Short mmCIF file of C-alpha atoms and ligand atoms in Angstrom, two decimals:
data_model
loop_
_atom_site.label_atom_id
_atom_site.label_comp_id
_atom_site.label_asym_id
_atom_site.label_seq_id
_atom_site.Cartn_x
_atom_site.Cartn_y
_atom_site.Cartn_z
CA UNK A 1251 86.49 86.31 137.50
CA UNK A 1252 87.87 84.30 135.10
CA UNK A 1253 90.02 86.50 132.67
CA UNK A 1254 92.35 85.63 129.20
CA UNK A 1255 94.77 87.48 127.37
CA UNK A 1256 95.81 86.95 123.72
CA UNK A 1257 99.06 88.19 123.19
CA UNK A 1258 101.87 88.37 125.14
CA UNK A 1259 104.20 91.19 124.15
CA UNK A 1260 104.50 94.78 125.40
CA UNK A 1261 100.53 95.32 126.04
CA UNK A 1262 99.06 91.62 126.51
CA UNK A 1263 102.45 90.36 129.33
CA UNK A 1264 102.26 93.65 131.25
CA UNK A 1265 98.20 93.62 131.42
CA UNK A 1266 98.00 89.96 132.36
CA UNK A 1267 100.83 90.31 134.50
CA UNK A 1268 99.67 93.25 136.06
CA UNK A 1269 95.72 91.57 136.48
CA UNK A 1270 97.29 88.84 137.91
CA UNK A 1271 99.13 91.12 140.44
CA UNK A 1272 95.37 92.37 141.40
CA UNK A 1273 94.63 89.09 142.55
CA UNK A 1274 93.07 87.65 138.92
CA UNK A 1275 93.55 84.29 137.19
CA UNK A 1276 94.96 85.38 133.94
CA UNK A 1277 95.42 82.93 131.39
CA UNK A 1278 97.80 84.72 128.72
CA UNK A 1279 97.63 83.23 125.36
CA UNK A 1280 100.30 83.09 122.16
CA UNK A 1281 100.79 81.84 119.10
CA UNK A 1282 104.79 82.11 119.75
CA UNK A 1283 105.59 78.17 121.57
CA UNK A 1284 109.23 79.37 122.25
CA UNK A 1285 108.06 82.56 124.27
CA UNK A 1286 105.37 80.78 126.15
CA UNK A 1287 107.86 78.08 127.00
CA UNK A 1288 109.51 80.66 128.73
CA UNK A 1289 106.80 82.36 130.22
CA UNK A 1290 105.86 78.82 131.99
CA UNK A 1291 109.03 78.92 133.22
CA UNK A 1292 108.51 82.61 135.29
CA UNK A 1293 110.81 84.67 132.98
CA UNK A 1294 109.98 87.21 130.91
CA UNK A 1295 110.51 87.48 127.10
CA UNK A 1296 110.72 90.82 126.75
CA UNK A 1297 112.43 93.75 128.76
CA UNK A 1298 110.66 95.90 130.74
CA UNK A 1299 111.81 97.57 134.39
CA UNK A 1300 109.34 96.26 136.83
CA UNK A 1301 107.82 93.38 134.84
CA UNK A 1302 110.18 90.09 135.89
CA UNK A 1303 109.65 90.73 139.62
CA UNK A 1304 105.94 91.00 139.22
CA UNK A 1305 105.78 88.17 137.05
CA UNK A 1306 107.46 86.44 139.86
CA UNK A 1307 105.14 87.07 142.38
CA UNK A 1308 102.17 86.66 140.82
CA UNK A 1309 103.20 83.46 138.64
CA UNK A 1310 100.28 81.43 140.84
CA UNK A 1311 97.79 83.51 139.50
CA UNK A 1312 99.16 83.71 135.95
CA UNK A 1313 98.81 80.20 133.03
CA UNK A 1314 100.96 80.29 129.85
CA UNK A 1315 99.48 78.57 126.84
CA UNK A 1316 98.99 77.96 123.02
CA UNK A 1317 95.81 76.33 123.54
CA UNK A 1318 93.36 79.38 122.76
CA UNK A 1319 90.26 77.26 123.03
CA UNK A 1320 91.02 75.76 126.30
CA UNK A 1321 91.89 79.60 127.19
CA UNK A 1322 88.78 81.18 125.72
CA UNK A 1323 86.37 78.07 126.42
CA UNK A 1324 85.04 79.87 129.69
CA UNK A 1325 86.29 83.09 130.09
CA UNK A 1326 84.51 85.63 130.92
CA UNK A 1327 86.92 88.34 130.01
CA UNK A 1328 89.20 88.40 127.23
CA UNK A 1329 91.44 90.97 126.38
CA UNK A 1330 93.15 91.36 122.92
CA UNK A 1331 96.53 92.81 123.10
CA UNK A 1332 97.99 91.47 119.68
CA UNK A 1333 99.83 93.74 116.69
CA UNK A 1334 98.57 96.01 114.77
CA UNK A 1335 101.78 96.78 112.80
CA UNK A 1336 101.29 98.96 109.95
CA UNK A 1337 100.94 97.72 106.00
CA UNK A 1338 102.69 99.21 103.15
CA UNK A 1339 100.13 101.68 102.00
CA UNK A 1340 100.23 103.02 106.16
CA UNK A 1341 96.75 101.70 106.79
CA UNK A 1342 96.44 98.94 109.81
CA UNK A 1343 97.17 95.47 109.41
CA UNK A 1344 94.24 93.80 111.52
CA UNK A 1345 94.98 89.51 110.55
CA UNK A 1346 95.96 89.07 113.77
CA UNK A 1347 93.18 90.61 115.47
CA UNK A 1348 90.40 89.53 113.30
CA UNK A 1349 92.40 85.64 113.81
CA UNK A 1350 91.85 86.09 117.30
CA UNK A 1351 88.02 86.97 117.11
CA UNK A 1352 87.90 84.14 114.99
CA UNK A 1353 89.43 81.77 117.41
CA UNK A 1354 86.76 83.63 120.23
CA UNK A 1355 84.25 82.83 117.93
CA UNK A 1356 85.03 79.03 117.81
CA UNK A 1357 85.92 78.66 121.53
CA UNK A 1358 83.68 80.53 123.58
CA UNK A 1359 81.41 78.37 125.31
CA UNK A 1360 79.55 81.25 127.65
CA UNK A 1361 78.33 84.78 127.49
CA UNK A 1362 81.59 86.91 127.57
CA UNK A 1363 83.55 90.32 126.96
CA UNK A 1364 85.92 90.59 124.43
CA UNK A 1365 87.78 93.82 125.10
CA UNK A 1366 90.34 95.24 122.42
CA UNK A 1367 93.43 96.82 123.87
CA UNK A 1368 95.29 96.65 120.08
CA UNK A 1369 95.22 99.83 118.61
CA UNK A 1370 92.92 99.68 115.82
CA UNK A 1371 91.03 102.11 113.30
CA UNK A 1372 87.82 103.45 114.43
CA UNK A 1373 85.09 101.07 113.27
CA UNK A 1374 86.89 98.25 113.70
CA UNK A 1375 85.23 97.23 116.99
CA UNK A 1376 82.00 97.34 115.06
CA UNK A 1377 83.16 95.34 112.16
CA UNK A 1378 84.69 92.90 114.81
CA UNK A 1379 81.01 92.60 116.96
CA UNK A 1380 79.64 91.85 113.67
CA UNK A 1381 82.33 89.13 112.49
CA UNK A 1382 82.25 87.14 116.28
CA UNK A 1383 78.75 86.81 116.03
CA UNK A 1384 78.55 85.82 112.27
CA UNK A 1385 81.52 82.95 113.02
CA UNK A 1386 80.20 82.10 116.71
CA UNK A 1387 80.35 78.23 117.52
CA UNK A 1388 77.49 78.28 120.15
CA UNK A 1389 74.69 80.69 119.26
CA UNK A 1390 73.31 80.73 122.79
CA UNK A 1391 75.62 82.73 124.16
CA UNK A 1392 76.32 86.90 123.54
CA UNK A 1393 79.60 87.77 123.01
CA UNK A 1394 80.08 91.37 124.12
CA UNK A 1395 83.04 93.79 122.60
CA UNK A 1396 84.24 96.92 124.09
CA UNK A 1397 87.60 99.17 123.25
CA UNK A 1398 89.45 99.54 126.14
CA UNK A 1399 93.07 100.84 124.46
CA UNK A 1400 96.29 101.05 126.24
CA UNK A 1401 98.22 103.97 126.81
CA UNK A 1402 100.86 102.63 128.47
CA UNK A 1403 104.65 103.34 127.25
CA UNK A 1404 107.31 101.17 127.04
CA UNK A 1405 110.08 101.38 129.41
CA UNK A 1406 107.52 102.35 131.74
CA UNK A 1407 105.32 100.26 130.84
CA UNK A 1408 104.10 98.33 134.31
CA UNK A 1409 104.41 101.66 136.33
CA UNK A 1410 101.99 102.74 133.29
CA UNK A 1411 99.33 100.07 133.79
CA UNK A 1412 99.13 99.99 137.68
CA UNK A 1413 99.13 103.92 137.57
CA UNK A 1414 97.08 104.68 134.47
CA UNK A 1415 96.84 108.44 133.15
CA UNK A 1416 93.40 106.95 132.22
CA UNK A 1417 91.34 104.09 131.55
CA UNK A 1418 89.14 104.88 128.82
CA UNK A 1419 86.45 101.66 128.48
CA UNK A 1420 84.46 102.24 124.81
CA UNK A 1421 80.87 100.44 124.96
CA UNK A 1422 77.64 100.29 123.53
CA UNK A 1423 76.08 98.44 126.48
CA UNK A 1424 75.44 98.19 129.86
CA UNK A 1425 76.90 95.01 130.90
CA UNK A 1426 80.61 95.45 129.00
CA UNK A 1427 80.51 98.85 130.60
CA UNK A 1428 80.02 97.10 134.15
CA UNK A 1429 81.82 94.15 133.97
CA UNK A 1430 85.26 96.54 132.62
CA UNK A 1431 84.00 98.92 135.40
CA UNK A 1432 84.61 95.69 138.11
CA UNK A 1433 87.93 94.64 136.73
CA UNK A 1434 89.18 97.75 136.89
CA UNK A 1435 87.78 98.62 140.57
CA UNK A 1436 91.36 97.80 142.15
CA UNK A 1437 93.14 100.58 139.84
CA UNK A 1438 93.43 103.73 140.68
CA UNK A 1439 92.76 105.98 137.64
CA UNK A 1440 90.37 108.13 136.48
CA UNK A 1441 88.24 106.40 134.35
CA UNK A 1442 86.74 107.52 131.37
CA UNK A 1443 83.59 105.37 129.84
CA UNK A 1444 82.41 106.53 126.07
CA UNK A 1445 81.18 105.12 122.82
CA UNK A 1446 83.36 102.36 121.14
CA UNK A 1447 83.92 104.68 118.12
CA UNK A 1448 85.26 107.51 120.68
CA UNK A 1449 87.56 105.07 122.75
CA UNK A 1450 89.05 104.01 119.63
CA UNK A 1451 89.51 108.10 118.18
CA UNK A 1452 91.23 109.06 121.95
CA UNK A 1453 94.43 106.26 121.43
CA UNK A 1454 94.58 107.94 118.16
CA UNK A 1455 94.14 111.63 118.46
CA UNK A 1456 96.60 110.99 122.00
CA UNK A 1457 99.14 109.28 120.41
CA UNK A 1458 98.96 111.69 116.72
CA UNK A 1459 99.50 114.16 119.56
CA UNK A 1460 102.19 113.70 121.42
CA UNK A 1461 103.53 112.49 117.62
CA UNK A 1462 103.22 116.36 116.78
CA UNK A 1463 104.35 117.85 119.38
CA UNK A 1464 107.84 115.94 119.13
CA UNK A 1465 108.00 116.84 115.30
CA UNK A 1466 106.94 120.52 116.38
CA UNK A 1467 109.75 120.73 118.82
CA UNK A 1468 112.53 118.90 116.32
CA UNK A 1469 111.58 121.63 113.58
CA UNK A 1470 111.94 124.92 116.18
CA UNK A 1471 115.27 123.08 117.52
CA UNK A 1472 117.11 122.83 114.06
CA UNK A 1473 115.55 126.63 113.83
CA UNK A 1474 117.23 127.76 116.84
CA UNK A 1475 120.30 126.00 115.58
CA UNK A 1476 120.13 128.48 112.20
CA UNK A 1477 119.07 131.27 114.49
CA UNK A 1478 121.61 130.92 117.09
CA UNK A 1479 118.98 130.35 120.01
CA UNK A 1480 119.00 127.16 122.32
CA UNK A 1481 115.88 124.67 122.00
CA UNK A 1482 116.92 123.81 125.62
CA UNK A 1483 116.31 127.33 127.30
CA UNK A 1484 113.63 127.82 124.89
CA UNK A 1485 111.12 124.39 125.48
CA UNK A 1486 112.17 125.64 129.21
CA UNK A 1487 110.20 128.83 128.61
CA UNK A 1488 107.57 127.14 126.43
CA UNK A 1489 106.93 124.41 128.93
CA UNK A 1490 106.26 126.85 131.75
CA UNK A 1491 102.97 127.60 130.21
CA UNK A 1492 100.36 124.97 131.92
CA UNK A 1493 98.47 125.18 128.52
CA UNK A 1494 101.89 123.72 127.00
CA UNK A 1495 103.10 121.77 129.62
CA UNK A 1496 106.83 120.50 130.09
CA UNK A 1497 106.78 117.12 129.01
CA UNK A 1498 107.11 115.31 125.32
CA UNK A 1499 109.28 118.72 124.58
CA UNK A 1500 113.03 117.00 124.35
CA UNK A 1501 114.56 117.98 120.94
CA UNK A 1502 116.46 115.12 119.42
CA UNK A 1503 116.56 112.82 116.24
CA UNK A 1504 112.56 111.64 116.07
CA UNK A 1505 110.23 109.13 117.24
CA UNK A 1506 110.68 105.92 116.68
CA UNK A 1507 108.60 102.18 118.62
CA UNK A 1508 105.91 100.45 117.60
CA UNK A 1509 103.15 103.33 118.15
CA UNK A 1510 103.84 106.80 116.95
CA UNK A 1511 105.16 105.91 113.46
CA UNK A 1512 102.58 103.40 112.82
CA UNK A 1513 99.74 104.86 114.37
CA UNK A 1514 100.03 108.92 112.72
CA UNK A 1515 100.42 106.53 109.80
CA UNK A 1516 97.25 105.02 109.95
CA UNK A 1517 95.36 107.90 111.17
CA UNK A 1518 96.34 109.87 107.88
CA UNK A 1519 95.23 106.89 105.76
CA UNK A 1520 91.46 106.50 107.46
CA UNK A 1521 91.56 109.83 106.86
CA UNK A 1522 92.02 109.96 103.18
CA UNK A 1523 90.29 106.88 103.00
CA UNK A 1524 87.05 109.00 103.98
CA UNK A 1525 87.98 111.82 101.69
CA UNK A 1526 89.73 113.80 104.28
CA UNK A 1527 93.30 115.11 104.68
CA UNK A 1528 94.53 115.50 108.67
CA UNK A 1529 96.97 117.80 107.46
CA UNK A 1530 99.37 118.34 110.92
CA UNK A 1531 99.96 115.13 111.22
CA UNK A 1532 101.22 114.18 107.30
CA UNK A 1533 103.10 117.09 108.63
CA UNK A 1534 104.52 115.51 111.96
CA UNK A 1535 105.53 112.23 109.85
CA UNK A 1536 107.37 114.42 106.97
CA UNK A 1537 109.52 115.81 109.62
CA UNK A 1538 109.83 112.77 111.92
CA UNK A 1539 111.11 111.23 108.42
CA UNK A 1540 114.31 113.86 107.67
CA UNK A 1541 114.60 114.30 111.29
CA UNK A 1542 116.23 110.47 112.01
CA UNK A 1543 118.84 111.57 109.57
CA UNK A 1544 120.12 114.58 111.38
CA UNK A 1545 123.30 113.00 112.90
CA UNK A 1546 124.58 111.65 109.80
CA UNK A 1547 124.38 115.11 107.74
CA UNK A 1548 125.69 116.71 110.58
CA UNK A 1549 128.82 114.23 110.32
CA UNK A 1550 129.15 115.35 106.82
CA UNK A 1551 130.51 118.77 108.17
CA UNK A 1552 133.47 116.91 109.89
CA UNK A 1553 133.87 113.70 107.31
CA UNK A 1554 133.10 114.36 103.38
CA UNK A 1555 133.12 110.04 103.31
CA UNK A 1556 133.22 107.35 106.35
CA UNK A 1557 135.35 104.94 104.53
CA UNK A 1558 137.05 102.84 107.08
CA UNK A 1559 135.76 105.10 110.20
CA UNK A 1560 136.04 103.93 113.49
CA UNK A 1561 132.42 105.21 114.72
CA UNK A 1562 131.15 104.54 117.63
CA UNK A 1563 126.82 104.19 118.41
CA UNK A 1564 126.32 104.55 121.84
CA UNK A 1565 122.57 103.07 122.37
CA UNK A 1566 120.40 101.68 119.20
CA UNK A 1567 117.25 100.96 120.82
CA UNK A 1568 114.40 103.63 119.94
CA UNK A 1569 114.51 104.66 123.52
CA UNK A 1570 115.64 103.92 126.81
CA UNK A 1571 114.44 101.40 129.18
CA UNK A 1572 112.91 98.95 126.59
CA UNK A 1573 114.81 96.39 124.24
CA UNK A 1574 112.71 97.36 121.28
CA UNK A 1575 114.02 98.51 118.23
CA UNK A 1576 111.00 99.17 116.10
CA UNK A 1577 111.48 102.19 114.36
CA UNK A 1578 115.00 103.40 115.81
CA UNK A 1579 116.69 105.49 114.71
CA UNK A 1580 119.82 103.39 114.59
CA UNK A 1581 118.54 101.11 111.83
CA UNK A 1582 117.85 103.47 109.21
CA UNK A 1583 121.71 104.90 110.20
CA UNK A 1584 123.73 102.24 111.01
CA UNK A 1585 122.95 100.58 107.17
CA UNK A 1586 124.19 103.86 105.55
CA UNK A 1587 127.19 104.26 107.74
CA UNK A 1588 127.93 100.37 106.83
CA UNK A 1589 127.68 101.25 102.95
CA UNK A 1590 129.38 104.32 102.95
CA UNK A 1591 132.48 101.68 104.80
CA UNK A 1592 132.38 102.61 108.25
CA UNK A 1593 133.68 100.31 111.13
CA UNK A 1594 131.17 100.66 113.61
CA UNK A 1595 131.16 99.82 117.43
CA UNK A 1596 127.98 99.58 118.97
CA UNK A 1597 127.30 99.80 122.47
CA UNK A 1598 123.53 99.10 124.09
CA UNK A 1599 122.47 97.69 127.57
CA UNK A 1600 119.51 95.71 126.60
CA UNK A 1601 118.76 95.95 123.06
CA UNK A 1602 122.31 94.64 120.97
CA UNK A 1603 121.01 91.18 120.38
CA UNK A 1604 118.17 92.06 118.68
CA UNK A 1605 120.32 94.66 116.66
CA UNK A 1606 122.26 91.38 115.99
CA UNK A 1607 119.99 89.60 115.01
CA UNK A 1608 118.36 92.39 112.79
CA UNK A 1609 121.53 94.09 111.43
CA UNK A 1610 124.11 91.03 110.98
CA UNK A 1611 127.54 91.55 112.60
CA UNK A 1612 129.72 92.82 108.75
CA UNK A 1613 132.26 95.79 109.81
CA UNK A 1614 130.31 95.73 113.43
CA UNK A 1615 131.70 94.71 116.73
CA UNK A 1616 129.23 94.72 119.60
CA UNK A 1617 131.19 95.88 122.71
CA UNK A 1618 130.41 95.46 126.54
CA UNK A 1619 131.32 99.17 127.55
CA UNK A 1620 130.74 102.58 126.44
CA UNK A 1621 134.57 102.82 126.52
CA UNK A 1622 135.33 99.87 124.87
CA UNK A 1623 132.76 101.44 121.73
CA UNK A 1624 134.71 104.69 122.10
CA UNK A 1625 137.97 102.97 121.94
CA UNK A 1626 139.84 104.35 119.00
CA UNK A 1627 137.12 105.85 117.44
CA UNK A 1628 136.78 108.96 114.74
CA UNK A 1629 133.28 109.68 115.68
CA UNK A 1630 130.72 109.19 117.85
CA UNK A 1631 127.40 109.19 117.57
CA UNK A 1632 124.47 109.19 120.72
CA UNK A 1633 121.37 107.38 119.17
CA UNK A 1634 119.30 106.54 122.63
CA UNK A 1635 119.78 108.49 125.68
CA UNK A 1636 120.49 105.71 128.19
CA UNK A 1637 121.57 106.61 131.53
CA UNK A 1638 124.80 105.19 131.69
CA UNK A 1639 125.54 107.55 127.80
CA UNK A 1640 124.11 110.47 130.57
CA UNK A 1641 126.46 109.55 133.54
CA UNK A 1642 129.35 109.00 131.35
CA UNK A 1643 132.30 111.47 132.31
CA UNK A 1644 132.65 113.50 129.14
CA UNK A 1645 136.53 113.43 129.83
CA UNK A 1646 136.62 109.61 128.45
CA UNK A 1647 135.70 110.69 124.76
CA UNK A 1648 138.68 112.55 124.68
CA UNK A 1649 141.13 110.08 126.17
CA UNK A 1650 139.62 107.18 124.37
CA UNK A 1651 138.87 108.24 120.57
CA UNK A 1652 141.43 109.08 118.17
CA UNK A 1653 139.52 112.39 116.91
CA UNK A 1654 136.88 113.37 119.76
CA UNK A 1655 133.74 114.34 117.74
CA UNK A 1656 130.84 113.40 119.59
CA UNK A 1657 127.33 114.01 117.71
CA UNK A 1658 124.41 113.87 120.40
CA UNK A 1659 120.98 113.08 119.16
CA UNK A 1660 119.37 113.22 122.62
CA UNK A 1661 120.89 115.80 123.84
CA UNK A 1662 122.06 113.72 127.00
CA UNK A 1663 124.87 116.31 128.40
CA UNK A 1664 124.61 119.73 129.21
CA UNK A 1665 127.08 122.36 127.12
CA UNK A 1666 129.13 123.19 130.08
CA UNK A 1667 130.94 119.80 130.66
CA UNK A 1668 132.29 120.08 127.33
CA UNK A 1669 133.87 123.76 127.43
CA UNK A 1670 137.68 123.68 127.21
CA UNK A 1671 137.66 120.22 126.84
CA UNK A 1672 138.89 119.78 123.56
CA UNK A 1673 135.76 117.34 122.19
CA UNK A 1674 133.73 118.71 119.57
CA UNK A 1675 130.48 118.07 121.00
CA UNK A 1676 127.33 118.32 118.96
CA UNK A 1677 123.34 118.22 119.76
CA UNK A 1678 120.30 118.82 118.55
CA UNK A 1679 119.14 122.64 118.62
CA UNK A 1680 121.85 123.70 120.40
CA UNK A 1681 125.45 125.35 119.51
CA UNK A 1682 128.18 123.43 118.92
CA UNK A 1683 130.67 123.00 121.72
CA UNK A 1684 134.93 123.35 120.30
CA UNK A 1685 133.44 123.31 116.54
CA UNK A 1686 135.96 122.92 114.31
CA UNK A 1687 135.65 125.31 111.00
N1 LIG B 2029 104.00 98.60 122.59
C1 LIG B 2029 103.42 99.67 123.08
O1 LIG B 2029 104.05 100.52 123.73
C2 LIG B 2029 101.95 99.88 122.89
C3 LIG B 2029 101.29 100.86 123.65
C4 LIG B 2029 99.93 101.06 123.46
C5 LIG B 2029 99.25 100.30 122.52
N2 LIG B 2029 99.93 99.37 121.77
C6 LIG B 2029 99.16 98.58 120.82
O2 LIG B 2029 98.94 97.29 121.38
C7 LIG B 2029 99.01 96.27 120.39
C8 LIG B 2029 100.08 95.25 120.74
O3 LIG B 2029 101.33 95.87 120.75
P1 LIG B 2029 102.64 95.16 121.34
O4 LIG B 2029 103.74 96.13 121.20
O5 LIG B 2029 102.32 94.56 122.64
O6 LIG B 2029 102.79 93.98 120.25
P2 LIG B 2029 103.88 92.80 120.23
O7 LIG B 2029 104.23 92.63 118.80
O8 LIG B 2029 104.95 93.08 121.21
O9 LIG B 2029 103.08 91.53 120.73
C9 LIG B 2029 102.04 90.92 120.04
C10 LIG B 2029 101.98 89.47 120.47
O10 LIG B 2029 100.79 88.87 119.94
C11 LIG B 2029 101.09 87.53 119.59
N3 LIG B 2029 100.03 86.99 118.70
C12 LIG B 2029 99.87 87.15 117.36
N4 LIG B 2029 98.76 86.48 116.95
C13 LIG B 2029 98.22 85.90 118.05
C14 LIG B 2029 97.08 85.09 118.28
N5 LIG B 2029 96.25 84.73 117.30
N6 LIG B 2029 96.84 84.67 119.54
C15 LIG B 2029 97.66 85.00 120.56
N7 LIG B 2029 98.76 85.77 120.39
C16 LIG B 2029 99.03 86.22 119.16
C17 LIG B 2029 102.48 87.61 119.00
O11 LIG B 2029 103.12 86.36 118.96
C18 LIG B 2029 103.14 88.61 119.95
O12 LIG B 2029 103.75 87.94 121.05
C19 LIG B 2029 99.25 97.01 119.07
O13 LIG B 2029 98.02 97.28 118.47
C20 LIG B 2029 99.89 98.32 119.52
O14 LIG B 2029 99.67 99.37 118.62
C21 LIG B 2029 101.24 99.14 121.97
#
């Protein structure tokens, strides 16, 4: 089976990749010539655990190209994994999808199955089966559409794919249905096969979710900070419950990647846009909004102004394990700390060259170490809970910053390693360790 992908960042790379490991040709496809140069070259653009090594060993079943028609020509899969990011009035920003149907359109040269992974608004497969066959080159052929979208999550993003939760495959005929049925026969998952319109809904309602359960948790953690209970010991007891279950309950500063924000985002608009109001999750994105700011009014308590600060930012990706920083935390902070006149010192495994690139290097200094971020420093502040921030000994803040005040926003440490230790250590929902009054 001949198979193409169209896009090649955190959904299109890891599905071709991971198609190819199952013995596929994959042809991935982008408009970017400076990524696919080094895709032909067996490297991978982006960072993700897992994906280089099976990149490696499945580079004779994978092609890297520009040339969508030469990609799409014969085909008889295609998969669509290209951005949906969101526009400014929150609604979905389909060019790039709609650009690839078109190219499908004008290349396809044989019946086919265009399947959408993108996350797009319910309809939209509709309105796309309606566009392909309006702008189709060759009318002798049928071009089929199905949703098939991906619930994969970065950082674990290839572990995600080859072990799906689910694979939900959203037709309105047979032959999609079968032919998504075959490629998938080699992964184990349950699979899940409804109307297009219902495919679409499940990446949304999932994703609104898990969206609301994090804001749910952030609001009863800066509760049990008023209250003087622990969010910690609490989402312990709450998570107990199967109904509830333990995971997606860590207080901390928000949500943040390319899905949650975006995606309650555009729920809420097709909602008002069909005179509705989805209520819970305006909600979620309220809080998720005040939330990212919770580190910086807590430093308020300990500094009225950060004028010439040392602070330290120990990780600035939106979470750990990618090298995204799509709605992080850090770059709503890291601009106020930098106007208010802190000296900042970031530290980050994966992701400080794209902070670089995004944030400029004025009153920064990227540093190799934790310790050389912590070096000297008035305050520091845990943005991403990477594991080398969790296996840190605790003992270094105090023998490395001038004034030990460490503000956790992922609650990476448990309260005990900081008693009679002399560092002010702050988290999320939780008392604060040596507070200073
Ligand atoms: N990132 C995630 O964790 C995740 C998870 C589930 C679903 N999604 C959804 O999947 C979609 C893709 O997300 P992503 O994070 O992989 O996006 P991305 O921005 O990382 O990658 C998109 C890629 O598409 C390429 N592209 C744009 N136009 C193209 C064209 N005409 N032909 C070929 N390539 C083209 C871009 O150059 C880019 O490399 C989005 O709708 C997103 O909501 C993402």
């Amino acid at each position: 089976m001949k198979i193409a992908v169209a896009g090649t960042g955190y959904v299109g790379l890891v599905t071709g990749v991971c198609l190819a490991s199952k013995g596929y040709r994959v042809t991935c496809v982008d408009v970017d010539e400076e990524k696919v140069k080094i895709m032909q070259e067996g490297v991978s653009p982006i960072y993700e655990p897992g994906l280089s090594e099976l990149m490696m060993e499945s580079m004779e079943n994978l092609t890297f190209t520009t040339d969508y028609a030469e990609a799409y020509k014969d085909a008889e899969v295609i998969f669509v994994g290209v951005g949906t990011p969101e526009k400014s009035d929150g609604s979905a920003n389909l060019t790039y999808v709609y650009q690839v149907a078109k190219q499908i359109a004008q290349s396809a040269d044989r019946d086919c199955v265009v399947v959408i992974k993108s996350t797009v608004p319910i309809g939209t497969n509709d309105k796309l089966e309606s566009y392909i066959h309006d702008k189709q080159k060759n009318k002798d052929i049928k071009i089929y559409i199905a949703s098939n979208p991906e619930f994969l999550a970065q950082g674990t993003a290839v572990r995600d794919t080859l072990h799906a939760s689910r694979i939900v495959i959203g037709t309105e005929e047979e032959y999609p249905k079968q032919v998504l049925l075959k490629v998938y026969e080699k992964f184990e998952a349950p699979k899940l096969t409804v109307g297009r319109r219902s495919a679409e809904m499940v990446k949304y309602a999932s994703n609104d979710f898990l969206a609301l359960k994090i804001s749910y948790v952030n609001e009863i953690a800066n509760l049990c900070e008023t209250v003087g209970a622990d969010v910690e010991e609490v989402t312990k007891g709450m998570g107990l419950d199967p109904r509830i279950g333990n995971r997606f309950l860590n207080a901390g500063i928000g949500y943040g990647g390319s899905c949650f924000p975006k995606d309650t985002k555009a729920l809420s608009w097709l909602a008002r846009f069909n005179d509705k109001e989805i209520r819970t999750v305006r909600a979620a994105i309220e809080v998720n909004e005040s939330q990212k700011f919770k580190l910086v009014k807590k430093a308020k308590k300990y500094y009225d102004d950060f004028l010439f600060l040392n602070i330290a930012i120990l990780g600035c990706t939106f979470k750990p394990g990618t090298d995204d920083l799509r709605e992080a935390p850090s770059l709503v902070n890291v601009p106020l700390l930098l106007e208010d006149g802190a000296h900042l010192r970031i530290w980050d495994p994966v992701g400080m060259e794209n902070f670089r690139k995004r944030i400029g290097e004025k009153n920064i200094c990227y540093c190799n170490t934790i310790e050389e971020a912590l070096e000297d420093a008035d305050l520091c502040l845990i943005f991403t809970e990477w594991d080398e921030v969790k296996k840190l000994d605790v003992r270094k803040y105090k023998e490395l910053m001038k004034r030990p005040i460490v503000l956790d926003g992922r609650n990476c440490y448990p309260l005990e390693r900081f008693e009679n230790t002399g560092i002010t250590y702050g988290s999320v929902g939780r008392r604060t360790v040596n507070d200073i009054n």
